[in-house]
Structure formats: structure tokens, C-alpha cells
CSV table of C-alpha atoms and ligand atoms in Angstrom, one decimal:
chain,number,residue,atom,x,y,z
A,1,UNK,CA,46.2,38.7,114.6
A,2,UNK,CA,44.4,41.0,112.5
A,3,UNK,CA,43.0,40.3,109.0
A,4,UNK,CA,45.5,39.9,106.2
A,5,UNK,CA,45.5,42.2,103.4
A,6,UNK,CA,47.2,42.7,100.2
A,7,UNK,CA,50.2,45.0,100.8
A,8,UNK,CA,49.6,47.4,97.9
A,9,UNK,CA,46.0,47.7,98.8
A,10,UNK,CA,47.0,48.3,102.5
A,11,UNK,CA,49.4,51.0,101.8
A,12,UNK,CA,47.4,52.8,99.2
A,13,UNK,CA,44.3,52.8,101.7
A,14,UNK,CA,46.3,54.5,104.3
A,15,UNK,CA,46.9,57.8,102.6
A,16,UNK,CA,47.7,59.9,99.2
A,17,UNK,CA,49.5,57.0,97.4
A,18,UNK,CA,47.8,55.3,94.5
A,19,UNK,CA,48.2,51.6,94.1
A,20,UNK,CA,50.6,52.2,91.2
A,21,UNK,CA,52.8,54.6,93.1
A,22,UNK,CA,53.1,51.8,95.9
A,23,UNK,CA,53.7,49.3,93.2
A,24,UNK,CA,56.7,51.5,91.9
A,25,UNK,CA,57.9,51.9,95.3
A,26,UNK,CA,57.9,48.1,95.8
A,27,UNK,CA,59.7,47.4,92.6
A,28,UNK,CA,62.5,50.0,93.6
A,29,UNK,CA,62.9,48.1,96.9
A,30,UNK,CA,61.6,51.1,99.0
A,31,UNK,CA,59.0,49.0,100.8
A,32,UNK,CA,59.8,46.6,103.6
A,33,UNK,CA,58.1,44.1,105.4
A,34,UNK,CA,59.3,43.1,108.8
A,35,UNK,CA,62.8,44.3,107.6
A,36,UNK,CA,63.1,42.5,104.5
A,37,UNK,CA,62.2,44.1,101.2
A,38,UNK,CA,58.7,43.4,99.9
A,39,UNK,CA,58.4,41.2,97.1
A,40,UNK,CA,55.4,42.4,95.2
A,41,UNK,CA,52.0,44.2,95.8
A,42,UNK,CA,50.1,40.9,96.4
A,43,UNK,CA,52.1,39.9,99.2
A,44,UNK,CA,49.9,39.5,102.1
A,45,UNK,CA,50.5,41.3,105.4
A,46,UNK,CA,48.8,41.4,108.9
A,47,UNK,CA,48.3,45.3,109.4
A,48,UNK,CA,48.3,44.8,113.1
A,49,UNK,CA,51.3,42.7,113.7
A,50,UNK,CA,53.7,43.4,110.6
A,51,UNK,CA,56.1,46.5,110.6
A,52,UNK,CA,56.0,48.2,107.4
A,53,UNK,CA,58.3,50.5,106.1
A,54,UNK,CA,57.4,52.8,103.1
A,55,UNK,CA,60.3,55.0,101.6
A,56,UNK,CA,62.0,54.9,104.9
A,57,UNK,CA,59.1,55.7,107.1
A,58,UNK,CA,57.4,53.4,109.2
A,59,UNK,CA,53.6,53.0,108.3
A,60,UNK,CA,51.6,53.4,111.4
A,61,UNK,CA,48.2,51.5,110.5
A,62,UNK,CA,44.9,53.1,111.2
A,63,UNK,CA,41.7,51.3,110.3
A,64,UNK,CA,40.0,54.7,110.2
A,65,UNK,CA,41.0,58.1,110.3
A,66,UNK,CA,39.7,61.1,112.6
A,67,UNK,CA,40.4,64.8,111.8
A,68,UNK,CA,39.5,67.7,113.8
A,69,UNK,CA,39.4,70.7,111.4
A,70,UNK,CA,38.9,74.3,112.1
A,71,UNK,CA,36.5,75.1,109.1
A,72,UNK,CA,36.7,78.8,107.9
A,73,UNK,CA,33.8,80.8,106.6
A,74,UNK,CA,33.3,80.3,102.8
A,75,UNK,CA,33.9,76.5,102.8
A,76,UNK,CA,31.2,74.1,102.5
A,77,UNK,CA,30.6,71.1,104.6
A,78,UNK,CA,30.8,68.2,101.8
A,79,UNK,CA,33.2,66.1,100.1
A,80,UNK,CA,32.7,67.7,96.8
A,81,UNK,CA,31.3,70.9,95.5
A,82,UNK,CA,31.3,72.3,92.0
A,83,UNK,CA,31.5,75.9,93.0
A,84,UNK,CA,33.1,76.3,96.6
A,85,UNK,CA,36.0,74.8,98.3
A,86,UNK,CA,35.0,71.9,100.4
A,87,UNK,CA,36.2,70.8,104.0
A,88,UNK,CA,37.8,68.0,102.2
A,89,UNK,CA,39.9,70.2,100.1
A,90,UNK,CA,41.3,71.7,103.2
A,91,UNK,CA,42.9,68.4,104.4
A,92,UNK,CA,46.7,68.2,103.8
A,93,UNK,CA,48.1,65.6,101.0
A,94,UNK,CA,49.9,63.6,103.9
A,95,UNK,CA,46.6,63.2,105.8
A,96,UNK,CA,44.2,62.6,102.8
A,97,UNK,CA,42.5,59.1,102.7
A,98,UNK,CA,39.6,58.2,100.2
A,99,UNK,CA,36.2,58.2,101.9
A,100,UNK,CA,36.8,61.3,104.1
A,101,UNK,CA,33.6,63.0,104.8
A,102,UNK,CA,32.4,65.7,107.2
A,103,UNK,CA,30.3,64.1,110.2
A,104,UNK,CA,27.8,66.8,110.3
A,105,UNK,CA,27.4,69.9,108.4
A,106,UNK,CA,28.1,73.5,109.3
A,107,UNK,CA,26.8,76.2,107.2
A,108,UNK,CA,28.8,77.7,104.7
A,109,UNK,CA,29.2,80.9,106.7
A,110,UNK,CA,29.8,79.1,110.0
A,111,UNK,CA,33.2,78.3,111.3
A,112,UNK,CA,34.7,76.0,113.6
A,113,UNK,CA,34.8,72.3,114.7
A,114,UNK,CA,34.1,69.9,111.8
A,115,UNK,CA,35.1,66.2,112.3
A,116,UNK,CA,36.2,64.5,109.3
A,117,UNK,CA,36.5,60.8,109.2
A,118,UNK,CA,36.0,57.5,107.1
A,119,UNK,CA,34.4,55.6,109.8
A,120,UNK,CA,30.5,55.5,109.2
A,121,UNK,CA,29.8,54.1,112.3
A,122,UNK,CA,31.2,56.7,114.5
A,123,UNK,CA,29.7,59.6,112.1
A,124,UNK,CA,26.5,57.9,112.5
A,125,UNK,CA,26.9,57.8,116.4
A,126,UNK,CA,27.4,61.7,116.3
A,127,UNK,CA,24.7,62.5,113.7
A,128,UNK,CA,22.0,60.1,114.6
A,129,UNK,CA,19.0,61.9,116.2
A,130,UNK,CA,18.7,59.4,118.6
A,131,UNK,CA,22.1,59.7,120.1
A,132,UNK,CA,21.8,63.4,121.1
A,133,UNK,CA,25.5,64.3,121.6
A,134,UNK,CA,25.7,67.8,122.5
A,135,UNK,CA,27.1,70.5,120.1
A,136,UNK,CA,28.5,73.8,121.5
A,137,UNK,CA,28.4,77.0,119.4
A,138,UNK,CA,29.3,80.6,120.2
A,139,UNK,CA,27.1,82.9,118.6
A,140,UNK,CA,27.3,86.7,118.3
A,141,UNK,CA,24.1,88.3,118.1
A,142,UNK,CA,22.5,91.7,116.9
A,143,UNK,CA,20.7,92.3,120.5
A,144,UNK,CA,21.3,90.6,123.7
A,145,UNK,CA,19.3,87.7,125.0
A,146,UNK,CA,16.6,87.9,127.8
A,147,UNK,CA,15.1,85.6,130.4
A,148,UNK,CA,12.1,84.7,127.9
A,149,UNK,CA,14.6,83.8,125.3
A,150,UNK,CA,16.4,81.6,127.5
A,151,UNK,CA,13.2,80.0,128.9
A,152,UNK,CA,12.1,79.2,125.1
A,153,UNK,CA,15.4,77.7,124.4
A,154,UNK,CA,15.4,75.6,127.6
A,155,UNK,CA,11.6,74.4,127.0
A,156,UNK,CA,12.4,73.3,123.4
A,157,UNK,CA,10.9,75.5,121.1
A,158,UNK,CA,8.8,74.7,117.9
A,159,UNK,CA,10.5,75.8,114.7
A,160,UNK,CA,7.7,74.7,112.5
A,161,UNK,CA,4.2,73.0,113.2
A,162,UNK,CA,5.6,69.5,113.5
A,163,UNK,CA,8.9,69.4,115.1
A,164,UNK,CA,9.9,70.5,118.4
A,165,UNK,CA,13.5,71.0,119.2
A,166,UNK,CA,15.1,69.4,122.1
A,167,UNK,CA,15.7,71.5,125.2
A,168,UNK,CA,18.8,73.8,124.4
A,169,UNK,CA,21.0,75.8,126.7
A,170,UNK,CA,22.2,79.6,126.1
A,171,UNK,CA,24.4,81.3,128.1
A,172,UNK,CA,25.8,84.9,127.7
A,173,UNK,CA,29.7,85.2,127.3
A,174,UNK,CA,30.4,88.5,128.9
A,175,UNK,CA,34.3,88.5,128.3
A,176,UNK,CA,33.8,87.5,124.5
A,177,UNK,CA,35.6,90.2,122.4
A,178,UNK,CA,32.5,90.6,120.0
A,179,UNK,CA,29.3,91.6,121.7
A,180,UNK,CA,26.6,90.4,122.5
A,181,UNK,CA,27.9,86.7,122.5
A,182,UNK,CA,26.3,83.9,123.9
A,183,UNK,CA,27.2,80.0,124.2
A,184,UNK,CA,24.5,77.7,122.8
A,185,UNK,CA,24.5,74.0,123.1
A,186,UNK,CA,22.0,71.8,121.1
A,187,UNK,CA,21.6,67.8,121.0
A,188,UNK,CA,20.5,67.7,117.4
A,189,UNK,CA,21.3,69.2,114.0
A,190,UNK,CA,18.2,70.6,112.1
A,191,UNK,CA,18.9,72.6,109.1
A,192,UNK,CA,20.0,76.2,110.2
A,193,UNK,CA,18.9,75.1,113.5
A,194,UNK,CA,20.6,78.0,115.8
A,195,UNK,CA,19.9,80.6,113.4
A,196,UNK,CA,16.2,79.7,113.3
A,197,UNK,CA,16.2,79.5,117.0
A,198,UNK,CA,17.3,82.9,117.6
A,199,UNK,CA,15.2,84.4,114.6
A,200,UNK,CA,12.1,82.8,116.2
A,201,UNK,CA,12.9,85.1,119.1
A,202,UNK,CA,13.6,88.2,117.3
A,203,UNK,CA,17.5,88.0,117.1
A,204,UNK,CA,19.8,87.8,114.3
A,205,UNK,CA,23.0,85.5,114.5
A,206,UNK,CA,25.9,87.9,113.0
A,207,UNK,CA,28.4,84.9,113.5
A,208,UNK,CA,28.3,81.5,114.4
A,209,UNK,CA,31.6,79.1,115.7
A,210,UNK,CA,31.3,75.4,116.7
A,211,UNK,CA,33.6,75.0,119.6
A,212,UNK,CA,32.6,71.4,120.8
A,213,UNK,CA,31.4,68.4,119.9
A,214,UNK,CA,30.3,65.9,122.6
A,215,UNK,CA,33.1,66.3,125.4
A,216,UNK,CA,35.7,67.2,122.9
A,217,UNK,CA,36.7,70.8,122.4
A,218,UNK,CA,38.1,72.7,119.3
A,219,UNK,CA,41.8,72.8,119.8
A,220,UNK,CA,42.3,76.6,120.4
A,221,UNK,CA,45.8,76.1,118.9
A,222,UNK,CA,44.3,75.0,115.4
A,223,UNK,CA,44.2,78.2,113.3
A,224,UNK,CA,41.4,78.5,110.9
A,225,UNK,CA,41.7,76.3,107.9
A,226,UNK,CA,44.2,73.8,109.7
A,227,UNK,CA,43.3,70.2,110.8
A,228,UNK,CA,45.2,67.4,112.7
A,229,UNK,CA,44.4,63.8,113.6
A,230,UNK,CA,42.7,63.4,116.9
A,231,UNK,CA,44.5,61.7,119.7
A,232,UNK,CA,43.6,58.4,121.1
A,233,UNK,CA,42.3,60.0,124.4
A,234,UNK,CA,40.1,62.5,122.0
A,235,UNK,CA,38.8,59.5,120.1
A,236,UNK,CA,37.7,57.9,123.2
A,237,UNK,CA,35.9,60.9,124.3
A,238,UNK,CA,33.9,61.2,121.1
A,239,UNK,CA,32.9,57.4,121.2
A,240,UNK,CA,31.7,58.0,124.7
A,241,UNK,CA,29.6,60.9,124.0
A,242,UNK,CA,25.8,61.1,123.6
A,243,UNK,CA,23.0,59.5,125.5
B,301,URA,N1,22.9,76.0,113.3
B,301,URA,C1,23.1,76.8,112.4
B,301,URA,O1,22.1,77.6,112.2
B,301,URA,N2,24.2,76.7,111.7
B,301,URA,C2,25.1,76.0,111.6
B,301,URA,O2,25.8,75.9,110.7
B,301,URA,C3,24.9,74.9,112.6
B,301,URA,C4,24.0,75.1,113.7
């Protein structure tokens, strides 16, 4: 048995309907609890046991929402911004929920995998400097890499006097359409980290795309700008990640 909650609050907390919209649906007899029309918004329900029908559709209760977004260039990794579109703006109405935020930032000109969630605990696990969840990126460079660059990445380079990066891996991607391209894996998220690491080795990053977080790969079928909910198995993969 789960924790009992007010019907209107529970429905509104799951998606794009406001509490007053939920109240209107209830008044019109369009919300049912276990097959019986709901009496009012204050009615207490058990989200884990009771079957709720809202406007003819069963409401699948999710405590938290986890979305995989393929971020395009030009979009900022924030919940709100006055000048540019944000990753949260890209979420379609039916997947919107208050409290969604990106678990980790990509630069405005970086593309790829952003996890959006309202689960602060999971976000902390992914982002915490202590958890070392690997993140993989495809970078297109102005010049090819060489053994010295690889050594410096693998040894953990200093980007400034105080902080040494954790060891990172870098591999050439000979079949990638744009050249020279590499796959880079880092285990932390310092500001502009990958661009700064290559810059310290005399290379310029021409484009950057995050393709994996922990064990979870960006879905290749997700076109730029699109997002979808994680499956249960994918969520488990994320929860396991890190060291
Ligand atoms: N490293 C960068 O330089 N930029 C990003 O967006 C992510 C990692």
C-alpha cells in the first residue's frame, strides 16, 4: 500500500493538467477511481493500488519522470532562460511535469543525450563528483590525435594549477562521417571540460555530441530535439552506473 494522496494533487502532479483543470474534469464526471466516478478533488487515493481513469485514459502513476532528450545545438541546458530555448522547452505537453530539470549540463553548442528528471536523488548520483559516472562523447577535431595526446588524457591532465582531471579515454573513430573524429569518455563534468582538454593539447573541438551516460546509450532513433521516457530497464541501468 502506498501513501494516500489527494486525487486532484496526484493527477495534477503527474502531467500537464493544472489542479483547477482536474477539478473541472471531476465535476464533469470524467475522473473515475476504481471504476466509480470521483466525488471531489479532496478524495484520498492510493497511487500504487487504485486504478484511476482521467478523461477515458488510465493514469499510470509515476513517482518521478525520466526523459532521454537528444539536445540540438542552440538550446541551453537549463529549466528556464530569458534569451534562448531550453531543454525543458523541448518537452512535449503530454510529458511535461513541474520540477523537471536537466541532470547535467551540455554547452549550448553541444548536442546529444540529456537526462531530464524531477528525481533529485538520481540526478545527484549522476552529477556528484564522487560517483564518477562515465559520460561518452563524439568529438570532431581540427587535427588528428597522436599517442602523446592519448597519454595525457589517460594520465589525467591538469586544466589549471589546482585541479587534475580523472583519467579519460580517447579513441579514433575511423568510420565516422566527419573527420578526424574521436570517442572520449570522462568521469566528471568540469566546465567545458572536453573542449579545454583538447585545447590544452593544441586541438580545437569543431563539434561535440554526448552519446552515452553510464551504461545507457542515446537512442539512435531519437531525432534531434525529440525526447522519450526511459524504459524500466534503462532506468535500472542508470541507477546502477558509477563507482
Ligand atoms: N565538455 C565540453 O567541453 N562541453 C560539453 O558540453 C560537455 C563536456
